[in-house]
Amino acid sequence: MKKIILLLMLFFTALYGQTQNINGAEYFIDTDPGKGNGVPIPVTAGVNVPFVATIPTSSLTNGFHTVGIRTKDAANVWGLFETRSFYISSATSNAANISAAEYFIDTDPGKGNGVPIAVTAGVVVPFVATIPTTSLAAGFHNIAIRTKDATENWGLFENRSFYISSSTSNAANISAAEYFIDADPGKGNGVPITVSAGSIVPFIATISTTSLAAGFHNIAIRTKDANENWGLFENRSFYISSSTANVANIAAAEYFIDTDPGKGNGIPIVVTAGTVVPFVATIATTSLGDGFHTVAIRTKDANENWGLFETRSFYISTQTSNAGIIVSGEYFFDADPGVGNATAFTFTTPGNTVIQTFNLATSPTITPGVHKLALRTKDANGKWGLFEVASDITIAGPVPLNLLLFTGRKEKEIVKLNWRTENEINTHYFEVQRSVNGIDFTNIGTVSAFNTSGQHNYIFDDANPLKQLSFYRLKQIDINGSFTYSNIVKINVDDTKYQLRIYPNPTANKLMIDWNGSGKNILIKIMDSKAAVIETKNVSAASLVIVNVSSLAQGLYYIELNDGEKVKRSSFIKQ
């Protein structure tokens, strides 16, 4: 019989003045039957409850499943459940070696139809693949990689997102920041955080939590650049407790390598008891084999409670000789021509560390603008190291146009854009671009440049503006094909017929949506706190729509309405 053995250490803290003992536990697989209706797990009542549960899986189909476990305290209050995913397979033999790999971008062409990646067959297959992106449009894309074993079975693919941009200029400096707790009030409507403008903005913010209810909350922070563009927010969870007692001091510590022997069974580390415990531990590695290993450390408090462990990876090698001294190097701009094929530079005094000033010539074919300079070195054994990008460098060209201002305003039913320039040398024309999100822009018009010295004023009317918040910018194109972008101007042309109202918020069961859109059918998307779509719904045109959200877990969600002409977004909290 197939089965899974789960060894979990659970800790429950009730929302009362003092901690309640755990006196019950249960589990369920895949579907939550409701609190108290799961399969009971025998436990010994206490503040910390270690247990081993044997969970049968013989009735489960092959594939991924999820086991959920929750506990109950002496006041008969059930806690939140914690889940772990696992996979059921009827195979009893080891998997065959990896023998092939492939990748694809955005669309899966089917197993075996991707772009092949050269690999050396084995259990673990390291490889480096050069993936061209010149044919991809600007915006977000996904790259996926999968492997095939020696028995011709393809595995699942793993993907990563990346962004293609035609911009060659650096992002504008951060100029502002804000935070919000639990519900997103919209960009620019959070609580301001005082920051000093710059590329990297360190700050300390004192955030009041006195008005928050006991339990889990999320704090989110986002920043705005000098062009008035807000970035995505990053959030962290935290817990509010009514308990006023301090956590007990750290009293002991231990470590283990690779395999957890169980709390209290690791190798002891000598520490001096206290709230913060600095220590230095000498960890023997002579018995370890070559390759990667992981060392884990955890601590115990004065109440005999062990905490979670924290890990660090390291590498063991039998290499006993020092690496050869550095004897030569090479450099290249932007694209790597391959090891040994770049432009060489010479060290006057080879050594382990080389301090020398070099004059590195640029290629006569390199275009004006910002470029990446990369360097790598070779040792006395003929081995090249990895390259390091030294810095961004600017290659000078003709004196560029100076954009003195770019502004816009709503005037009746149109948007008027104005800009002023000087020193128009080598300037061909301007593209006027518009966006609904400040990221993806489309061209809505072209204006020829005067291309003479002195100051020049330009006017462009957007006679059919979008009935919402829109973003405008200029793309200035030179006669030689190079281009630059202006600052971004935000203009709100929204009108009352597209106002969106959702209530009650927070809600436990039903969400009422009041939206006078264009009178068309509506596509509704509900997204979780990470903006992943978890539910879609098509509804007929109506000013009031009711959505049942009772099946959603508690937390923050986003909702998007799209009638094919307009898109509206908001957020709500499921209780």
Coordinates of C-alpha atoms in Angstrom, one line a residue:
M1 CA 0.0 0.0 0.0
K2 CA 1.3 3.5 -0.9
K3 CA 1.4 5.8 2.0
I4 CA 2.9 9.1 3.2
I5 CA 4.4 9.6 6.6
L6 CA 4.2 13.2 7.8
L7 CA 6.3 14.4 10.7
L8 CA 5.2 17.9 11.7
M9 CA 5.9 20.2 14.7
L10 CA 2.9 22.5 15.0
F11 CA 2.5 25.6 17.3
F12 CA -0.8 27.3 17.8
T13 CA -1.2 30.7 19.5
A14 CA -4.8 31.8 20.4
L15 CA -6.0 35.4 20.2
Y16 CA -6.5 35.7 23.9
G17 CA -4.5 37.2 26.8
Q18 CA -2.7 33.8 27.2
T19 CA -1.9 30.8 25.1
Q20 CA -4.4 28.0 24.9
N21 CA -3.2 24.4 24.7
I22 CA -3.7 22.4 21.5
N23 CA -6.0 19.4 22.2
G24 CA -7.1 18.2 18.8
A25 CA -5.9 17.9 15.2
E26 CA -7.3 16.7 11.8
Y27 CA -6.3 16.3 8.2
F28 CA -8.0 16.3 4.8
I29 CA -6.8 15.7 1.3
D30 CA -7.5 18.0 -1.7
T31 CA -11.0 19.2 -0.5
D32 CA -11.7 20.9 2.8
P33 CA -14.7 19.2 4.4
G34 CA -15.1 22.1 7.0
K35 CA -13.6 22.5 10.4
G36 CA -14.1 19.5 12.6
N37 CA -15.1 17.2 9.7
G38 CA -11.6 16.1 8.7
V39 CA -9.8 12.8 9.6
P40 CA -8.8 13.0 13.3
I41 CA -5.1 12.8 14.3
P42 CA -4.4 11.6 17.9
V43 CA -2.3 14.2 19.8
T44 CA -1.2 14.8 23.3
A45 CA -2.6 18.2 24.5
G46 CA 0.0 20.9 25.0
V47 CA 1.4 24.2 23.8
N48 CA 3.8 22.3 21.4
V49 CA 2.4 19.1 19.9
P50 CA 4.8 16.8 17.9
F51 CA 3.1 13.9 16.2
V52 CA 3.6 11.4 13.5
A53 CA 0.5 10.7 11.3
T54 CA 0.2 7.8 8.8
I55 CA -2.0 9.0 6.0
P56 CA -3.2 6.3 3.5
T57 CA -3.0 7.2 -0.2
S58 CA -4.0 3.9 -1.8
S59 CA -7.4 5.4 -3.0
L60 CA -5.8 8.4 -4.7
T61 CA -5.2 8.7 -8.4
N62 CA -1.8 9.2 -9.9
G63 CA -0.8 12.9 -10.0
F64 CA -0.5 15.9 -7.6
H65 CA -2.6 16.1 -4.4
T66 CA -2.6 18.4 -1.3
V67 CA -2.8 17.4 2.3
G68 CA -4.1 20.0 4.8
I69 CA -3.6 19.9 8.6
R70 CA -5.2 22.1 11.3
T71 CA -5.4 22.0 15.1
K72 CA -7.9 22.9 17.8
D73 CA -7.3 24.5 21.1
A74 CA -8.8 23.9 24.5
A75 CA -11.5 26.6 23.8
N76 CA -12.6 24.5 20.8
V77 CA -11.3 27.2 18.4
W78 CA -9.9 25.7 15.2
G79 CA -6.9 27.3 13.6
L80 CA -6.0 27.9 9.9
F81 CA -4.9 24.8 8.0
E82 CA -1.4 24.4 6.6
T83 CA -1.0 22.5 3.3
R84 CA 1.7 20.4 1.6
S85 CA 1.7 19.2 -1.9
F86 CA 2.7 15.6 -2.9
Y87 CA 2.7 13.4 -6.0
I88 CA 1.3 9.9 -6.4
S89 CA 3.0 7.6 -8.9
S90 CA 2.7 3.9 -9.6
A91 CA 6.4 3.7 -10.7
T92 CA 8.6 1.7 -8.3
S93 CA 12.0 2.1 -10.2
N94 CA 14.3 5.0 -10.2
A95 CA 13.8 7.6 -13.0
A96 CA 16.0 7.2 -16.0
N97 CA 18.8 9.7 -16.7
I98 CA 18.1 13.0 -18.4
S99 CA 19.1 12.7 -22.1
A100 CA 17.7 15.8 -23.8
A101 CA 16.2 19.2 -23.2
E102 CA 14.3 21.9 -25.1
Y103 CA 12.9 25.4 -24.5
F104 CA 10.1 27.5 -25.9
I105 CA 8.9 31.1 -25.5
D106 CA 5.3 32.0 -24.7
T107 CA 3.5 29.2 -26.6
D108 CA 4.0 25.5 -25.9
P109 CA 4.5 23.8 -29.4
G110 CA 4.1 20.4 -27.8
K111 CA 6.7 18.0 -26.2
G112 CA 9.6 17.4 -28.5
N113 CA 8.8 20.4 -30.8
G114 CA 10.7 23.1 -28.8
V115 CA 14.1 24.5 -29.5
P116 CA 16.7 21.8 -28.6
I117 CA 19.3 22.5 -25.9
A118 CA 22.6 20.6 -26.0
V119 CA 23.1 18.6 -22.8
T120 CA 25.3 15.8 -21.6
A121 CA 23.2 12.9 -20.4
G122 CA 23.1 12.3 -16.6
V123 CA 21.1 12.5 -13.4
V124 CA 22.0 16.2 -13.0
V125 CA 22.4 18.1 -16.2
P126 CA 24.0 21.6 -15.9
F127 CA 24.0 23.6 -19.1
V128 CA 24.2 27.1 -20.5
A129 CA 21.9 28.1 -23.4
T130 CA 22.0 31.2 -25.5
I131 CA 18.4 32.2 -26.3
P132 CA 17.8 34.9 -29.0
T133 CA 15.2 37.5 -28.2
T134 CA 15.6 39.9 -31.2
S135 CA 12.3 38.7 -32.8
L136 CA 10.2 39.3 -29.6
A137 CA 7.9 42.3 -29.2
A138 CA 8.5 44.7 -26.3
G139 CA 6.6 43.5 -23.1
F140 CA 6.4 40.5 -20.8
H141 CA 7.3 37.0 -22.1
N142 CA 7.7 33.5 -20.6
I143 CA 10.5 31.1 -21.3
A144 CA 9.9 27.4 -20.4
I145 CA 12.4 24.5 -20.3
R146 CA 11.7 20.8 -20.0
T147 CA 13.8 17.6 -20.2
K148 CA 13.5 14.1 -21.5
D149 CA 14.8 10.9 -20.0
A150 CA 16.5 8.0 -21.6
T151 CA 13.1 6.2 -21.9
E152 CA 11.8 9.0 -24.1
N153 CA 9.5 10.5 -21.3
W154 CA 9.3 14.3 -21.3
G155 CA 8.9 15.9 -17.9
L156 CA 6.8 19.0 -16.9
F157 CA 8.3 22.3 -18.0
E158 CA 9.4 25.0 -15.7
N159 CA 9.0 28.6 -16.7
R160 CA 10.4 32.1 -15.9
S161 CA 9.0 35.5 -16.9
F162 CA 11.2 38.2 -18.5
Y163 CA 10.6 41.6 -20.0
I164 CA 11.7 43.0 -23.4
S165 CA 12.1 46.7 -23.7
S166 CA 13.2 48.9 -26.6
S167 CA 14.3 51.6 -24.2
T168 CA 18.1 52.2 -24.0
S169 CA 17.9 54.8 -21.2
N170 CA 18.2 54.2 -17.5
A171 CA 15.0 54.2 -15.4
A172 CA 14.3 57.5 -13.7
N173 CA 15.3 57.9 -10.0
I174 CA 12.9 56.9 -7.2
S175 CA 11.2 60.1 -5.9
A176 CA 8.4 58.9 -3.6
A177 CA 7.1 55.9 -1.7
E178 CA 3.9 54.8 0.1
Y179 CA 2.5 51.9 2.1
F180 CA -0.9 50.3 2.7
I181 CA -2.1 47.5 4.9
D182 CA -4.4 44.7 3.6
A183 CA -6.4 46.6 1.0
D184 CA -4.9 48.5 -1.9
P185 CA -6.3 52.0 -2.0
G186 CA -4.9 52.6 -5.5
K187 CA -1.6 54.1 -6.6
G188 CA -0.9 57.4 -5.0
N189 CA -3.5 56.9 -2.3
G190 CA -1.4 55.0 0.3
V191 CA 0.3 56.4 3.4
P192 CA 3.3 58.5 2.2
I193 CA 6.8 57.4 3.3
T194 CA 9.5 60.1 3.4
V195 CA 12.4 59.2 1.1
S196 CA 15.4 61.0 -0.4
A197 CA 15.3 60.7 -4.2
G198 CA 17.8 58.4 -5.8
S199 CA 18.5 55.1 -7.7
I200 CA 18.5 53.2 -4.3
V201 CA 16.4 54.6 -1.5
P202 CA 17.0 53.3 2.0
F203 CA 14.4 54.3 4.6
I204 CA 13.0 53.5 8.0
A205 CA 9.2 53.9 8.4
T206 CA 7.3 53.8 11.7
I207 CA 4.0 52.1 10.9
S208 CA 1.2 52.2 13.5
T209 CA -0.7 48.9 14.1
T210 CA -2.9 50.0 17.1
S211 CA -6.1 50.0 15.0
L212 CA -5.6 46.5 13.5
A213 CA -7.5 43.5 14.7
A214 CA -5.6 40.5 16.1
G215 CA -4.5 38.0 13.4
F216 CA -2.6 38.0 10.1
H217 CA -2.2 41.2 8.0
N218 CA -0.3 42.2 4.9
I219 CA 1.8 45.4 4.5
A220 CA 2.7 46.5 1.0
I221 CA 5.2 49.2 -0.1
R222 CA 5.6 50.7 -3.6
T223 CA 7.7 53.5 -5.1
K224 CA 7.3 56.2 -7.7
D225 CA 9.9 57.5 -10.1
A226 CA 10.7 61.0 -11.2
N227 CA 8.4 60.5 -14.3
E228 CA 5.4 59.9 -12.0
N229 CA 5.3 56.1 -12.7
W230 CA 4.4 53.9 -9.8
G231 CA 6.0 50.5 -9.6
L232 CA 4.4 47.2 -8.4
F233 CA 4.1 46.8 -4.7
E234 CA 6.0 44.3 -2.6
N235 CA 4.2 42.9 0.5
R236 CA 5.1 41.1 3.7
S237 CA 2.8 39.3 6.1
F238 CA 2.8 39.9 9.9
Y239 CA 0.8 38.9 12.9
I240 CA -0.9 41.0 15.5
S241 CA -1.3 39.4 19.0
S242 CA -3.0 40.6 22.1
S243 CA -0.3 38.8 24.2
T244 CA 1.9 41.2 26.2
A245 CA 4.5 38.7 27.4
N246 CA 7.9 38.8 25.8
V247 CA 9.3 35.8 24.0
A248 CA 11.7 33.8 26.3
N249 CA 15.5 34.2 25.8
I250 CA 17.5 31.9 23.5
A251 CA 19.1 29.3 25.7
A252 CA 20.7 26.8 23.3
A253 CA 21.6 26.2 19.7
E254 CA 22.5 23.3 17.4
Y255 CA 23.5 22.6 13.8
F256 CA 23.2 19.7 11.4
I257 CA 24.5 19.1 7.8
D258 CA 22.2 17.9 4.9
T259 CA 19.8 15.7 7.0
D260 CA 17.7 16.9 9.9
P261 CA 18.2 14.4 12.9
G262 CA 15.3 16.0 14.7
K263 CA 15.0 18.8 17.2
G264 CA 17.5 18.4 20.0
N265 CA 19.6 15.8 18.2
G266 CA 21.9 18.1 16.2
I267 CA 25.4 19.0 17.2
P268 CA 25.3 21.5 20.1
I269 CA 26.7 25.0 19.6
V270 CA 28.0 26.8 22.8
V271 CA 26.0 30.1 23.3
T272 CA 25.5 32.6 26.0
A273 CA 21.8 32.8 26.8
G274 CA 20.1 36.1 25.8
T275 CA 17.7 37.9 23.5
V276 CA 20.3 38.2 20.8
V277 CA 23.0 35.5 20.7
P278 CA 26.1 36.1 18.6
F279 CA 28.4 33.0 18.3
V280 CA 31.2 31.5 16.2
A281 CA 31.0 27.8 15.5
T282 CA 33.8 25.6 14.0
I283 CA 32.1 23.0 11.8
A284 CA 34.1 20.0 10.7
T285 CA 33.7 19.0 7.0
T286 CA 36.4 16.3 6.7
S287 CA 33.9 13.5 6.5
L288 CA 31.8 15.1 3.7
G289 CA 32.0 14.1 0.1
D290 CA 32.8 16.4 -2.8
G291 CA 29.9 18.6 -4.0
F292 CA 27.2 20.8 -2.5
H293 CA 26.0 20.5 1.1
T294 CA 23.7 22.4 3.4
V295 CA 24.3 23.5 7.0
A296 CA 21.3 24.3 9.1
I297 CA 21.2 26.1 12.5
R298 CA 18.3 26.4 15.0
T299 CA 17.9 27.7 18.5
K300 CA 15.9 26.8 21.6
D301 CA 14.4 29.2 24.2
A302 CA 14.3 29.1 27.9
N303 CA 10.9 27.3 27.8
E304 CA 12.4 24.4 25.8
N305 CA 10.8 25.5 22.5
W306 CA 12.9 24.9 19.4
G307 CA 12.5 27.4 16.5
L308 CA 12.7 26.7 12.8
F309 CA 16.1 26.1 11.3
E310 CA 17.9 28.4 8.8
T311 CA 20.1 27.0 6.1
R312 CA 23.2 28.0 4.0
S313 CA 24.7 26.0 1.1
F314 CA 28.4 25.4 0.7
Y315 CA 30.7 23.4 -1.6
I316 CA 33.3 20.8 -0.8
S317 CA 36.3 20.2 -3.2
T318 CA 39.3 18.0 -3.0
Q319 CA 41.3 20.6 -5.0
T320 CA 44.4 21.4 -2.8
S321 CA 46.4 23.7 -5.1
N322 CA 45.8 27.4 -5.5
A323 CA 44.3 28.8 -8.8
G324 CA 46.9 30.1 -11.3
I325 CA 47.8 33.8 -11.2
I326 CA 46.1 36.2 -13.6
V327 CA 48.2 36.7 -16.7
S328 CA 45.9 38.4 -19.3
G329 CA 42.4 39.7 -20.0
E330 CA 39.9 40.8 -22.7
Y331 CA 36.9 43.1 -22.9
F332 CA 33.8 43.5 -25.1
F333 CA 30.8 45.8 -25.4
D334 CA 27.2 44.6 -25.0
A335 CA 27.4 41.2 -26.8
D336 CA 29.8 38.4 -25.7
P337 CA 31.8 37.2 -28.8
G338 CA 32.9 34.1 -26.9
V339 CA 35.8 33.3 -24.6
G340 CA 39.1 34.4 -26.2
N341 CA 37.5 36.3 -29.1
A342 CA 37.1 39.7 -27.4
T343 CA 39.6 42.6 -27.5
A344 CA 42.7 41.7 -25.5
F345 CA 44.4 43.9 -22.9
T346 CA 47.8 43.2 -21.2
F347 CA 48.8 43.1 -17.6
T348 CA 52.2 44.7 -16.9
T349 CA 52.6 42.6 -13.7
P350 CA 50.7 39.3 -13.6
G351 CA 49.6 38.1 -10.1
N352 CA 46.9 37.0 -7.8
T353 CA 45.6 40.5 -7.6
V354 CA 46.2 43.0 -10.4
I355 CA 45.8 46.7 -9.9
Q356 CA 46.4 48.6 -13.2
T357 CA 44.8 51.4 -15.2
F358 CA 43.8 50.5 -18.8
N359 CA 42.8 52.6 -21.8
L360 CA 40.2 50.6 -23.6
A361 CA 39.4 51.7 -27.1
T362 CA 35.9 51.6 -28.5
S363 CA 35.0 50.1 -31.9
P364 CA 34.5 52.6 -34.7
T365 CA 31.2 50.9 -35.5
I366 CA 29.7 51.3 -32.1
T367 CA 26.7 53.6 -32.1
P368 CA 26.3 56.6 -29.8
G369 CA 24.3 55.9 -26.6
V370 CA 24.6 53.8 -23.4
H371 CA 26.5 50.5 -23.7
K372 CA 27.6 47.7 -21.3
L373 CA 31.4 47.1 -20.8
A374 CA 32.3 43.6 -19.7
L375 CA 35.8 42.2 -18.8
R376 CA 37.2 38.7 -18.0
T377 CA 40.6 37.4 -17.1
K378 CA 42.7 34.3 -17.9
D379 CA 45.1 32.5 -15.4
A380 CA 48.5 31.0 -16.0
N381 CA 46.8 27.6 -16.6
G382 CA 44.9 29.0 -19.6
K383 CA 41.6 29.0 -17.8
W384 CA 39.2 31.9 -18.4
G385 CA 37.0 33.2 -15.7
L386 CA 33.4 34.4 -15.9
F387 CA 33.0 38.0 -17.3
E388 CA 31.9 40.8 -15.0
V389 CA 30.0 43.9 -16.3
A390 CA 32.2 46.8 -15.3
S391 CA 29.7 49.6 -15.8
D392 CA 27.4 51.4 -18.2
I393 CA 29.3 53.7 -20.5
T394 CA 28.0 56.5 -22.7
I395 CA 29.3 56.8 -26.3
A396 CA 29.1 60.4 -27.4
G397 CA 27.5 61.3 -30.7
P398 CA 26.0 64.5 -32.2
V399 CA 24.7 67.0 -29.7
P400 CA 21.2 65.7 -28.8
L401 CA 18.0 67.6 -28.9
N402 CA 17.0 69.3 -25.6
L403 CA 13.4 68.7 -24.7
L404 CA 12.6 71.7 -22.5
L405 CA 9.1 70.6 -21.5
F406 CA 6.3 68.2 -22.3
T407 CA 2.8 68.8 -20.8
G408 CA -0.8 67.9 -21.5
R409 CA -4.3 68.9 -20.4
K410 CA -7.9 67.9 -20.9
E411 CA -9.9 70.5 -22.9
K412 CA -13.5 69.7 -23.4
E413 CA -13.6 66.3 -25.2
I414 CA -9.9 66.3 -26.4
V415 CA -6.5 66.1 -24.9
K416 CA -4.0 68.9 -25.8
L417 CA -0.3 68.0 -25.7
N418 CA 2.4 70.7 -25.8
W419 CA 6.2 70.4 -25.9
R420 CA 9.1 72.8 -26.5
T421 CA 12.6 72.0 -27.8
E422 CA 15.9 73.6 -28.6
N423 CA 19.0 72.5 -30.5
E424 CA 17.2 70.3 -33.0
I425 CA 20.3 69.0 -34.8
N426 CA 19.8 65.6 -36.5
T427 CA 16.1 65.5 -35.4
H428 CA 13.7 63.8 -37.9
Y429 CA 10.3 63.6 -36.3
F430 CA 8.3 62.9 -33.1
E431 CA 5.9 60.0 -32.4
V432 CA 3.1 60.8 -29.9
Q433 CA 2.4 57.7 -27.9
R434 CA -0.4 56.7 -25.5
S435 CA -0.8 53.9 -22.9
V436 CA -3.4 52.7 -20.5
N437 CA -0.9 51.3 -18.0
G438 CA 2.2 53.5 -18.3
I439 CA 4.2 50.5 -19.7
D440 CA 2.8 49.4 -23.1
F441 CA 2.6 52.4 -25.5
T442 CA 1.1 52.7 -29.0
N443 CA 1.7 55.4 -31.6
I444 CA -1.3 57.8 -32.1
G445 CA 0.3 60.4 -34.3
T446 CA 3.5 61.8 -35.9
V447 CA 4.8 65.3 -35.9
S448 CA 7.7 66.5 -38.2
A449 CA 10.6 68.2 -36.5
F450 CA 11.9 71.7 -37.5
N451 CA 15.5 70.3 -37.2
T452 CA 17.0 73.8 -36.8
S453 CA 18.7 75.6 -33.9
G454 CA 16.8 77.8 -31.5
Q455 CA 13.6 77.0 -29.6
H456 CA 10.5 75.4 -31.1
N457 CA 6.9 74.9 -29.8
Y458 CA 4.7 72.0 -30.8
I459 CA 1.0 71.2 -30.3
F460 CA -0.7 67.9 -30.8
D461 CA -4.5 67.2 -30.2
D462 CA -5.7 63.7 -29.2
A463 CA -9.2 64.1 -30.6
N464 CA -10.3 60.6 -29.5
P465 CA -8.9 60.1 -26.0
L466 CA -9.6 57.1 -23.9
K467 CA -12.3 57.6 -21.3
Q468 CA -10.0 56.7 -18.4
L469 CA -6.6 57.5 -16.9
S470 CA -4.2 57.6 -19.8
F471 CA -0.4 58.1 -20.2
Y472 CA 1.3 60.0 -22.9
R473 CA 4.9 60.3 -24.0
L474 CA 7.0 61.4 -27.0
K475 CA 9.4 59.3 -29.0
Q476 CA 12.0 61.6 -30.7
I477 CA 13.5 59.9 -33.7
D478 CA 16.8 61.2 -35.2
I479 CA 17.7 61.1 -38.9
N480 CA 20.2 58.2 -38.2
G481 CA 17.4 56.1 -36.7
S482 CA 18.4 56.5 -33.0
F483 CA 15.7 57.7 -30.6
T484 CA 14.9 58.9 -27.1
Y485 CA 11.8 59.1 -24.9
S486 CA 10.3 62.1 -23.1
N487 CA 8.9 62.1 -19.6
I488 CA 5.4 60.6 -19.2
V489 CA 2.3 62.8 -18.7
K490 CA -0.8 61.4 -17.0
I491 CA -4.3 62.7 -17.9
N492 CA -7.6 61.4 -16.6
V493 CA -10.4 61.7 -19.1
D494 CA -12.8 59.4 -17.2
D495 CA -16.5 60.3 -17.0
T496 CA -19.3 59.3 -14.6
K497 CA -20.8 56.6 -16.7
Y498 CA -17.8 54.3 -16.0
Q499 CA -17.8 54.7 -12.3
L500 CA -17.3 51.4 -10.4
R501 CA -18.6 50.6 -6.9
I502 CA -18.3 47.3 -5.1
Y503 CA -19.9 46.4 -1.7
P504 CA -19.9 45.2 1.0
N505 CA -16.2 45.3 1.5
P506 CA -15.0 43.3 3.4
T507 CA -17.6 40.5 2.5
A508 CA -18.1 36.9 3.6
N509 CA -20.5 35.6 0.9
K510 CA -21.7 37.9 -1.9
L511 CA -20.1 40.9 -3.6
M512 CA -22.3 43.5 -5.2
I513 CA -20.8 45.2 -8.3
D514 CA -22.4 48.5 -9.5
W515 CA -20.9 49.6 -12.8
N516 CA -22.6 51.6 -15.6
G517 CA -20.3 50.5 -18.3
S518 CA -20.9 50.7 -22.1
G519 CA -23.9 48.5 -21.9
K520 CA -22.1 45.5 -23.3
N521 CA -21.6 42.0 -21.8
I522 CA -19.0 42.0 -19.1
L523 CA -16.0 39.7 -18.4
I524 CA -15.2 39.5 -14.7
K525 CA -11.8 38.3 -13.4
I526 CA -11.1 37.6 -9.7
M527 CA -7.3 37.5 -8.9
D528 CA -5.5 36.6 -5.7
S529 CA -3.1 38.9 -3.8
K530 CA -0.3 38.0 -6.3
A531 CA -2.5 39.0 -9.3
A532 CA -3.0 35.4 -10.4
V533 CA -6.4 34.8 -12.0
I534 CA -8.4 32.3 -10.0
E535 CA -11.9 32.8 -11.4
T536 CA -13.5 34.3 -14.5
K537 CA -17.2 35.0 -15.2
N538 CA -19.2 36.3 -18.2
V539 CA -22.3 38.2 -17.3
S540 CA -25.0 40.0 -19.4
A541 CA -25.1 43.8 -19.4
A542 CA -26.5 45.1 -16.2
S543 CA -25.8 48.0 -13.8
L544 CA -25.8 45.6 -10.8
V545 CA -24.0 42.3 -10.8
I546 CA -23.8 39.8 -7.9
V547 CA -20.8 37.5 -7.5
N548 CA -20.8 34.7 -5.0
V549 CA -17.3 34.6 -3.3
S550 CA -18.2 32.3 -0.3
S551 CA -15.9 29.6 -1.6
L552 CA -12.8 31.9 -1.6
A553 CA -10.3 31.6 1.3
Q554 CA -9.9 34.6 3.5
G555 CA -7.6 37.4 2.3
L556 CA -7.1 40.2 -0.2
Y557 CA -8.4 39.8 -3.8
Y558 CA -8.5 42.0 -6.9
I559 CA -11.4 42.2 -9.3
E560 CA -11.3 43.4 -13.0
L561 CA -14.3 44.2 -15.2
N562 CA -13.9 44.4 -19.0
D563 CA -16.8 45.2 -21.4
G564 CA -14.5 45.2 -24.5
E565 CA -14.2 48.9 -24.5
K566 CA -13.3 49.8 -20.9
V567 CA -11.5 48.0 -18.1
K568 CA -12.1 48.8 -14.5
R569 CA -10.2 47.3 -11.5
S570 CA -10.7 47.4 -7.7
S571 CA -10.0 45.2 -4.7
F572 CA -11.9 43.6 -1.9
I573 CA -11.3 41.5 1.3
K574 CA -12.9 38.1 1.8
Q575 CA -13.7 37.5 5.4

